Amino acid sequence: MGLGLALSVASSGLRTTNRELEITASNITNANTPGYTRKVSNREDVTVDGKVTAVIGTTVQRTIDEVAQKQLWTETAASNYTNVMADYLGQVDATMGQPGGANALDTLLNSFSNALQTLQTSPDDAASRLDVLNDAAILAQKINQSADKVQSLRQDAEFAIETAVEDMNRLLKDIEDIDGRIQEMTLNQIEPVAMMDQRDALISQLSELVPLRVDDAPNNSVQISLENGVTIYDQVASQFEFDAYGTVSAETKRDSATGQGLLGSLNLVSQGGTRHDMTDTGGFEGGKIGALFELRDEVLVETQNQLDSLADGLADAFAKYDVAGTAATAGAQAGFDVDLTGLQSGDEFTLTYQDVGTGETNVVTFVRVDSAASLPLGDDVTARNDDTVVGIDFSGGMASVATQIQAALGGAFSVSNPSGNSIRILDDGAANTVDVTALDARMTATGLQDQAGALPFFVDGGTGPGLYTGSVDGMVQQTGFASRIQVNAALVNDPSLLVKYSAGIGASDQTRPDAMFDALNNTSLQFNLKDGGAPVTMSVDEYAREVIAYQSQQSATAKTRNEGQQIVMNNVMARYEEGSKVDIDSELAHLLELQTAYTANARVMTAVKEMMDSLMRI
């Protein structure tokens, strides 16, 4: 090898080694820097006529397991989803209390039931009466507090979505800025590996909010899409809008079918300013934003519905009473009369009939409304799923009521108003296509001394104490009732009314205390436990325990799922770091190798210089 060639090889080796020393030093310095990935430089020998003429360093690369990285972004979204769900459901569970806890909903219900039982044995005892009212008030307050907490959590979710969307816009804009610089550096043949680490760190933060799909693009660029395929970054960052609604209550719900409701919607804003509603597209499911939407619009709404159903059951169990129909005939036709005197807005009367041809039993529930504007009603007005619901406007009088019922039932029935507030429904007689098997009503007691076994114990305190009937005129009265239920103030003012259901009843009469205890513990009502699920038939006491157990199970499941997801996340993180993390010991060993190589190249250059100096002196 000639001196010139030796000098060329040594000097190029020195430059390449010096560069590798810088890279190794950088690896060691940034070993604990979040998001930093180990960098390596490849060497390549330059040969001419089979002889090595130089050693050069080629591209600087990041050591990354790209499969593990993409999985890490997926699991990051899932981990944030499960973490948010576990946090919120844990708060709901804590509000209702652990089953059997001192301040748990079921414990307070037990106390109320026990107080009623004591009143049964000592109806004339003033202290027993006060205990019933105090325990009922504490129970109502617990239901109020639980419902208020649910709405507070929905409000928190609404504002958290707004903050998350702002963070998403900021991260997308930062990704756009860095990605543009990466492309520029690549075109100018400048290594952008440090910038790529910064971009990946931003993508990792973005993956906390929404599940992502990241694809490579030309010039070291990337394209980012949501799970549903909607691209949110491709050279230009997408922009999203979310306007949080200031006050969230039980009445503020989003209708996913129409996209309407008094709640914020997530909109994708196009370059031309057109807004596209993305709330229900499914692209955000699985990350933090998706969890917040699910909580706001589904999970916490279901919890509110359970509490409203519980409050409704408490009021109905004490205040509702049944009015049975009486048999009626007209020639060959047979059916029933029912007296609807006292039927309130929201009260029901029910027709049961059999289709003779099929043998099928059918149920039609008629619900009183006082305004035609409330019509038509959906079948979800009642908890039962085996009936057809028909709203009847009572504002036009009983003749109009009969006409509306006739129109709803059709020609197989005869409907009339024989007298007063009575309605008669008969079958088709000789035609024998239907048989009317029952006609009865369930009404609300409006006064404290109207009925022996029914009284408005719990009332609607929303705009001042008011009768609770489950009215569907305008706003459905059951919606948000859990936040408004309270003990009737007239009972508080005169506790003797817990016993004296009429003026002539003595202080020791057990009729009403027996009826109230039975109403709470033994009267079967229909409730909705799961939205969209089949109704359950049980007492108020049983339903309250079902609600507590359900929420406790929801919280436990969310916690377990989150713990499992964190294990998955840690495993994927370990796999990713295994391929990208800097190992100090390895880098120090490599540093020693490079120092040795640097010294060797320097010695070669020194030897060549000495030899050339000697030649020059000859």
XYZ file of C-alpha atoms in Angstrom:
618
model
C 0.000 0.000 0.000
C 1.384 3.406 -0.966
C 1.783 6.207 1.583
C -0.900 8.299 -0.116
C -3.405 5.471 -0.008
C -2.544 4.715 3.613
C -2.999 8.371 4.509
C -6.372 8.439 2.719
C -7.629 5.349 4.498
C -6.421 6.552 7.898
C -7.855 10.080 7.565
C -11.263 8.791 6.360
C -11.264 6.263 9.179
C -10.461 9.037 11.621
C -13.371 11.151 10.379
C -15.758 8.183 10.462
C -14.617 7.145 13.919
C -14.953 10.715 15.167
C -18.543 10.778 13.919
C -19.295 7.472 15.608
C -17.764 8.804 18.818
C -20.181 11.746 18.666
C -23.132 9.385 18.116
C -22.063 7.104 20.968
C -21.530 10.075 23.287
C -24.986 11.310 22.389
C -26.451 7.884 23.159
C -24.792 7.874 26.581
C -25.820 11.452 27.344
C -29.477 10.853 26.399
C -29.799 7.358 27.834
C -32.485 8.564 30.275
C -34.119 11.122 28.007
C -37.792 10.154 27.450
C -38.472 9.262 23.831
C -34.806 9.056 22.833
C -33.868 6.051 20.700
C -30.416 4.563 20.278
C -28.610 5.797 17.142
C -26.131 3.848 15.049
C -24.006 4.720 12.028
C -23.085 2.211 9.334
C -19.532 1.966 7.911
C -18.709 1.307 4.308
C -15.338 0.669 2.656
C -14.588 2.511 -0.592
C -12.547 0.344 -2.936
C -10.747 1.101 -6.201
C -9.325 -1.748 -8.252
C -9.991 -4.048 -5.318
C -8.057 -1.880 -2.896
C -9.623 -0.053 0.071
C -9.111 3.638 -0.528
C -11.301 5.108 2.256
C -13.692 4.286 5.096
C -16.883 6.338 5.254
C -19.897 6.466 7.576
C -23.222 6.123 5.802
C -26.647 7.035 7.202
C -27.395 7.439 10.890
C -30.309 5.196 11.865
C -32.550 4.728 14.871
C -32.766 1.255 16.394
C -36.534 0.786 16.601
C -38.836 -2.209 16.538
C -41.498 -0.590 14.369
C -44.019 -3.370 15.003
C -43.633 -2.924 18.758
C -43.891 0.852 18.353
C -47.193 0.634 16.507
C -48.522 -1.814 19.076
C -47.346 0.533 21.822
C -49.402 3.367 20.350
C -52.434 1.067 20.182
C -52.030 -0.083 23.779
C -51.449 3.502 24.952
C -54.891 4.446 23.658
C -56.440 1.368 25.266
C -54.702 2.058 28.587
C -56.006 5.600 28.741
C -59.505 4.343 27.890
C -59.537 1.775 30.701
C -57.940 4.192 33.152
C -60.580 6.889 32.569
C -63.413 4.353 32.811
C -62.050 2.901 36.058
C -61.616 6.366 37.554
C -65.148 7.586 36.824
C -66.917 4.329 37.710
C -64.933 4.137 40.924
C -66.303 7.556 41.870
C -69.870 6.441 41.115
C -69.400 3.343 43.248
C -67.950 5.395 46.106
C -70.913 7.779 45.959
C -73.467 4.988 46.325
C -71.327 3.257 48.921
C -70.116 -0.286 49.304
C -72.985 -2.717 49.982
C -73.564 -2.784 53.732
C -71.473 0.336 54.367
C -72.584 2.834 57.008
C -73.674 5.451 54.481
C -74.448 3.123 51.579
C -77.731 3.397 49.743
C -78.825 -0.100 50.774
C -78.029 0.591 54.433
C -80.151 3.738 54.409
C -82.953 1.841 52.715
C -82.696 -0.815 55.445
C -82.994 1.868 58.106
C -86.114 3.257 56.439
C -87.615 -0.229 56.179
C -86.834 -0.970 59.826
C -88.418 2.307 60.888
C -91.592 1.367 59.008
C -91.577 -2.024 60.668
C -91.303 -0.387 64.082
C -94.188 1.904 63.181
C -96.280 -1.175 62.382
C -95.976 -2.349 65.967
C -96.183 1.119 67.566
C -98.279 3.321 65.243
C -99.221 5.667 68.096
C -95.611 6.302 69.117
C -94.553 9.830 68.118
C -90.850 8.901 68.106
C -91.500 6.008 65.712
C -93.285 8.347 63.322
C -90.395 10.818 63.417
C -87.905 8.007 62.812
C -89.804 7.024 59.652
C -89.733 10.586 58.333
C -86.089 11.188 59.278
C -84.888 7.946 57.695
C -86.967 8.645 54.584
C -85.456 12.134 54.327
C -81.909 10.757 54.688
C -82.642 8.154 52.006
C -84.035 10.812 49.652
C -80.995 13.017 50.262
C -78.669 10.098 49.461
C -80.485 9.549 46.172
C -80.256 13.309 45.490
C -76.530 13.334 46.203
C -75.870 10.257 44.075
C -77.768 11.727 41.128
C -76.034 15.091 41.519
C -72.657 13.327 41.564
C -73.523 11.502 38.355
C -74.350 14.784 36.631
C -71.206 16.364 38.054
C -69.182 13.551 36.492
C -70.972 14.060 33.166
C -70.128 17.761 33.381
C -66.503 16.891 34.150
C -66.457 14.583 31.131
C -67.865 17.367 28.941
C -65.126 19.800 29.958
C -62.462 17.066 29.799
C -63.442 16.375 26.180
C -63.004 20.064 25.396
C -59.522 20.075 26.947
C -58.574 16.835 25.177
C -59.668 18.211 21.796
C -57.570 21.339 22.375
C -54.603 19.084 23.180
C -55.276 17.029 20.043
C -55.250 20.155 17.850
C -52.020 21.374 19.444
C -50.292 18.006 19.002
C -51.389 17.702 15.373
C -50.071 21.196 14.651
C -46.752 20.408 16.349
C -46.510 17.170 14.353
C -47.134 19.136 11.169
C -44.327 21.580 12.009
C -41.767 18.895 12.898
C -42.765 16.621 10.033
C -42.228 19.491 7.601
C -38.731 20.071 8.957
C -37.978 16.338 8.715
C -38.941 16.302 5.047
C -36.849 19.405 4.357
C -33.810 17.910 6.097
C -34.241 14.648 4.202
C -34.355 16.452 0.849
C -31.201 18.338 1.844
C -29.514 15.038 2.803
C -29.340 15.992 6.488
C -30.027 13.223 8.962
C -33.382 13.974 10.728
C -33.204 11.198 13.339
C -33.370 13.549 16.341
C -36.425 15.268 14.885
C -38.022 11.896 14.208
C -37.696 11.074 17.913
C -39.490 14.323 18.740
C -42.243 13.530 16.243
C -42.713 10.042 17.682
C -42.981 11.529 21.173
C -45.794 13.778 19.940
C -47.511 10.839 18.266
C -47.272 8.933 21.552
C -49.016 11.803 23.329
C -51.663 11.890 20.595
C -52.244 8.140 20.967
C -53.292 8.749 24.587
C -56.304 10.658 23.273
C -57.373 8.598 20.258
C -56.431 5.231 18.688
C -54.132 5.867 15.735
C -52.891 4.221 12.599
C -49.491 5.615 11.519
C -48.127 4.893 8.059
C -44.817 5.862 6.476
C -44.828 8.464 3.698
C -42.108 9.771 1.301
C -39.101 11.693 2.630
C -39.379 10.225 6.141
C -42.832 11.732 6.536
C -45.833 10.008 8.135
C -49.578 9.811 7.576
C -51.845 9.527 10.617
C -55.400 8.176 10.562
C -58.094 7.280 13.046
C -59.215 3.695 13.491
C -62.149 4.268 11.126
C -59.790 5.366 8.338
C -60.328 9.128 8.578
C -56.977 10.823 7.932
C -56.130 13.490 10.505
C -52.613 14.282 9.273
C -51.184 14.086 5.762
C -48.808 17.016 5.167
C -51.434 19.248 6.808
C -52.918 18.790 10.291
C -56.668 18.427 10.616
C -58.525 20.818 12.889
C -61.253 19.791 15.331
C -63.852 21.816 17.213
C -65.725 21.024 20.408
C -67.882 23.530 22.247
C -68.591 22.255 25.752
C -72.105 22.770 27.040
C -72.051 24.912 30.166
C -74.521 23.026 32.326
C -75.042 19.280 32.063
C -78.100 17.790 33.752
C -80.274 14.691 33.459
C -82.257 16.476 30.748
C -79.205 17.166 28.576
C -78.769 14.073 26.452
C -77.463 13.518 22.976
C -79.624 11.760 20.413
C -77.113 9.707 18.442
C -79.681 9.115 15.681
C -80.075 12.824 14.914
C -76.909 14.206 16.462
C -79.067 16.679 18.342
C -78.989 17.517 22.015
C -77.753 20.063 24.529
C -74.244 18.633 24.632
C -71.031 19.386 22.803
C -70.331 17.684 19.476
C -66.915 16.934 18.015
C -66.563 18.403 14.538
C -63.841 18.016 11.929
C -63.282 21.349 10.209
C -62.264 21.121 6.565
C -59.850 23.513 4.846
C -62.867 25.324 3.447
C -64.422 25.740 6.886
C -67.084 23.022 6.519
C -67.838 21.267 9.795
C -68.383 17.487 9.838
C -69.847 15.921 12.991
C -67.485 13.125 14.088
C -69.105 12.381 17.455
C -70.746 9.130 16.409
C -68.405 7.996 13.623
C -66.593 5.506 15.854
C -63.090 6.802 15.116
C -62.476 7.904 18.697
C -63.506 4.712 20.461
C -60.788 3.210 22.599
C -58.806 6.254 23.745
C -59.316 8.933 26.377
C -61.721 10.958 24.244
C -63.742 7.860 23.398
C -64.008 6.918 27.083
C -65.201 10.413 27.983
C -67.878 10.356 25.281
C -69.014 6.883 26.355
C -69.252 8.003 29.963
C -71.066 11.232 29.145
C -73.583 9.752 26.702
C -74.044 6.134 27.773
C -72.558 4.807 31.016
C -73.432 7.723 33.303
C -76.777 8.228 31.569
C -77.615 4.606 32.379
C -76.644 5.241 36.010
C -78.871 8.325 36.110
C -81.723 6.306 34.613
C -81.308 3.688 37.341
C -81.460 6.332 40.049
C -84.467 7.983 38.402
C -86.149 4.599 38.154
C -85.442 3.983 41.843
C -86.886 7.370 42.805
C -89.880 6.742 40.553
C -90.401 3.344 42.183
C -90.266 4.831 45.678
C -92.862 7.464 44.828
C -95.107 5.045 42.942
C -94.924 2.291 45.557
C -96.403 4.595 48.197
C -98.681 6.772 46.056
C -100.142 4.479 43.396
C -103.259 2.418 43.872
C -105.138 0.048 41.570
C -108.664 0.480 40.252
C -110.085 -2.760 38.892
C -112.513 -2.800 36.004
C -116.028 -4.190 36.354
C -117.560 -6.646 33.915
C -119.864 -5.120 31.276
C -121.879 -6.515 28.370
C -123.931 -5.254 25.465
C -125.724 -8.045 23.651
C -123.134 -10.586 22.544
C -120.299 -8.213 23.330
C -118.414 -8.499 26.616
C -115.732 -6.466 28.298
C -115.159 -4.090 31.188
C -115.872 -0.634 32.514
C -113.191 1.276 34.431
C -113.746 4.488 36.387
C -110.941 6.926 35.558
C -111.914 9.521 38.155
C -108.685 10.582 39.811
C -106.462 9.543 36.883
C -103.593 12.055 36.739
C -101.314 13.075 33.899
C -98.842 10.202 33.554
C -101.162 7.647 35.162
C -102.062 4.550 33.170
C -104.974 2.271 32.423
C -104.349 -1.067 30.787
C -106.322 -3.258 28.409
C -105.510 -6.961 28.170
C -107.083 -8.985 25.403
C -106.622 -12.268 23.593
C -106.441 -12.746 19.847
C -108.804 -15.676 19.389
C -107.214 -16.796 16.129
C -103.651 -17.029 17.443
C -104.309 -17.419 21.137
C -101.827 -14.577 21.761
C -102.364 -12.275 24.728
C -101.845 -8.579 24.003
C -101.465 -5.639 26.357
C -102.187 -2.007 25.526
C -101.191 0.632 28.080
C -103.017 3.944 27.766
C -101.196 6.883 29.342
C -102.969 10.109 30.228
C -101.559 13.325 28.829
C -103.126 16.763 29.081
C -101.844 18.163 25.826
C -101.893 16.810 22.287
C -98.413 18.295 21.904
C -97.108 15.411 24.037
C -98.243 12.833 21.491
C -97.356 10.328 20.195
C -95.680 8.378 22.981
C -93.065 5.665 22.549
C -93.280 2.208 24.049
C -90.363 3.109 26.332
C -92.671 5.277 28.465
C -93.395 2.176 30.533
C -90.792 -0.199 31.959
C -92.523 -3.311 30.626
C -91.614 -4.602 27.176
C -94.719 -6.688 26.475
C -97.088 -3.777 25.941
C -97.995 -1.237 23.304
C -98.158 2.307 24.694
C -100.811 4.741 23.492
C -100.982 8.305 24.744
C -104.499 9.693 25.274
C -105.155 13.433 25.448
C -107.675 14.123 28.240
C -107.956 17.852 27.569
C -111.068 17.362 25.356
C -113.185 15.437 27.869
C -114.207 11.801 28.194
C -116.077 11.599 24.882
C -112.851 12.589 23.128
C -110.956 10.048 25.236
C -113.298 7.272 24.067
C -112.896 8.371 20.443
C -109.092 8.290 20.697
C -109.107 4.828 22.283
C -111.454 3.540 19.584
C -109.153 4.878 16.863
C -106.146 3.222 18.492
C -107.813 -0.186 18.922
C -109.696 -0.420 15.637
C -112.968 -2.056 14.658
C -112.517 -5.262 16.635
C -113.468 -3.326 19.782
C -116.275 -1.045 20.881
C -115.227 1.884 23.079
C -117.660 4.244 24.815
C -118.126 6.607 27.746
C -121.214 5.176 29.465
C -121.243 7.748 32.282
C -119.120 10.251 34.161
C -115.425 9.420 33.901
C -115.940 5.772 32.999
C -114.581 4.098 29.898
C -116.100 0.897 28.538
C -114.214 -1.413 26.194
C -116.062 -4.424 24.705
C -114.995 -7.151 22.298
C -116.576 -7.794 18.874
C -119.215 -10.175 20.166
C -120.400 -12.761 17.646
C -117.446 -12.107 15.309
C -115.298 -13.588 18.089
C -111.904 -12.368 16.883
C -110.838 -10.906 20.235
C -111.690 -11.473 23.898
C -111.265 -8.633 26.403
C -109.807 -10.259 29.520
C -109.012 -7.254 31.739
C -109.286 -3.483 31.977
C -107.819 -1.744 35.020
C -106.167 1.506 36.021
C -103.281 2.533 38.281
C -103.712 5.996 39.743
C -101.817 8.391 41.987
C -103.213 9.384 45.371
C -103.193 13.168 45.440
C -104.048 13.705 49.105
C -102.757 12.265 52.353
C -106.204 11.047 53.369
C -107.648 9.948 50.025
C -106.743 6.273 50.265
C -106.030 3.983 53.195
C -103.138 2.220 51.493
C -101.754 4.995 49.277
C -100.380 8.466 49.952
C -97.965 10.869 48.222
C -95.144 10.108 50.699
C -92.444 11.243 48.257
C -92.975 14.297 46.064
C -91.202 16.216 43.325
C -89.300 19.126 44.827
C -87.993 20.536 41.557
C -90.011 23.750 41.536
C -91.406 23.470 45.031
C -93.074 20.370 46.472
C -95.333 18.922 43.813
C -97.218 15.743 43.149
C -95.202 13.078 41.369
C -97.240 11.136 38.838
C -94.660 10.267 36.183
C -96.154 12.828 33.828
C -94.938 12.828 30.223
C -96.409 16.204 29.341
C -93.549 18.362 28.108
C -90.461 17.179 29.957
C -90.787 13.584 31.195
C -91.178 13.946 34.974
C -89.116 10.842 35.736
C -86.072 12.340 34.016
C -83.893 13.786 36.749
C -86.405 12.924 39.482
C -83.625 11.338 41.546
C -82.171 14.822 42.053
C -85.549 16.223 43.135
C -87.240 13.519 45.215
C -88.072 14.570 48.758
C -90.420 13.705 51.601
C -93.826 15.370 51.473
C -93.602 18.451 53.714
C -97.221 17.955 54.839
C -96.164 14.704 56.512
C -93.277 16.440 58.235
C -95.677 19.087 59.508
C -98.177 16.461 60.722
C -96.547 13.027 61.286
C -99.883 11.633 62.536
C -100.904 11.363 58.874
C -98.601 8.367 58.644
C -101.348 6.552 60.531
C -104.566 8.549 60.212
C -105.650 7.966 56.634
C -109.043 9.548 57.379
C -110.541 11.761 60.053
C -112.122 8.929 62.025
C -109.055 6.690 62.266
C -107.449 6.271 65.675
C -103.775 6.815 66.460
C -103.158 3.094 66.944
C -104.512 1.916 63.589
C -102.003 -0.285 61.759
C -103.638 -0.201 58.318
C -101.478 2.509 56.771
C -98.175 1.475 58.430
C -98.787 -2.077 57.172
C -99.507 -0.780 53.676
C -96.353 1.396 53.617
C -94.106 -1.446 54.769
C -95.672 -3.726 52.183
C -95.271 -1.060 49.489
C -91.538 -0.825 50.114
C -90.722 -4.487 50.588
C -93.372 -6.610 48.933
C -95.078 -4.684 46.135
C -93.687 -5.813 42.775
C -92.999 -3.095 40.220
C -91.225 -3.119 36.888
C -87.875 -1.379 36.536
C -85.193 -0.917 33.922
C -81.768 -1.990 35.134
C -79.812 -1.877 31.870
C -80.568 0.494 29.027
C -82.037 -1.585 26.229
C -82.317 -4.632 28.459
C -85.399 -6.522 29.561
C -87.307 -4.987 32.492
C -87.022 -6.581 35.902
C -89.948 -7.166 38.252
C -89.172 -6.723 41.950
C -89.843 -4.597 45.000
C -88.284 -1.160 45.479
C -86.076 -2.600 48.205
C -84.820 -5.350 45.902
C -84.257 -2.965 43.011
C -82.183 -0.600 45.153
C -79.906 -3.490 46.060
C -79.693 -4.536 42.421
C -78.614 -1.009 41.434
C -75.903 -0.922 44.109
C -74.655 -4.394 43.168
C -74.698 -3.487 39.483
C -72.663 -0.319 39.983
C -70.257 -2.106 42.305
C -69.743 -4.805 39.677
C -69.279 -2.191 36.956
C -66.583 -0.504 38.999
C -64.851 -3.779 39.881
C -64.907 -4.898 36.247
C -63.490 -1.571 35.068
C -60.745 -1.743 37.705
C -59.817 -5.319 36.776
C -59.830 -4.477 33.089
C -57.596 -1.479 33.712
C -55.148 -3.516 35.777
C -54.971 -6.128 33.027
C -54.473 -3.466 30.383
C -51.614 -1.900 32.365
C -49.875 -5.285 32.397
C -50.254 -5.521 28.626
C -49.000 -1.950 28.305
C -45.927 -2.651 30.433
C -45.107 -5.765 28.403
C -45.343 -3.912 25.104
C -43.314 -1.029 26.540
C -40.609 -3.459 27.647
C -40.535 -5.029 24.191
C -40.282 -1.624 22.521
C -37.569 -0.384 24.881
C -35.605 -3.584 24.362
C -35.082 -2.586 20.750
C -34.639 1.172 21.187
C -33.313 1.822 24.659
C -29.666 2.792 25.193
C -27.601 0.231 27.128
C -24.900 2.243 28.929
C -22.575 -0.741 29.358
C -22.710 -1.603 25.670
C -22.172 2.002 24.667
C -19.168 2.359 26.980
C -17.646 -0.802 25.556
C -18.259 0.494 22.053
C -16.724 3.804 23.091
C -13.520 2.038 24.080
C -13.431 0.271 20.726
C -13.846 3.575 18.919
C -11.141 5.229 21.005
C -8.795 2.374 20.108
C -9.676 2.727 16.426
C -9.239 6.497 16.646
C -5.794 6.029 18.199
C -4.808 3.478 15.567
C -5.826 5.744 12.705
C -3.990 8.639 14.320
C -0.846 6.510 14.636
C -1.044 5.529 10.978
C -1.292 9.189 10.010
C 1.650 10.008 12.269
C 3.737 7.188 10.799
C 2.913 8.276 7.242
C 3.875 11.860 8.100
C 7.203 10.708 9.593
C 7.953 8.539 6.580
C 7.104 11.365 4.163
C 9.274 13.750 6.186
C 12.143 11.260 5.965
C 11.675 10.939 2.210
C 11.668 14.714 1.833
C 15.030 14.911 3.648
C 16.721 12.457 1.275
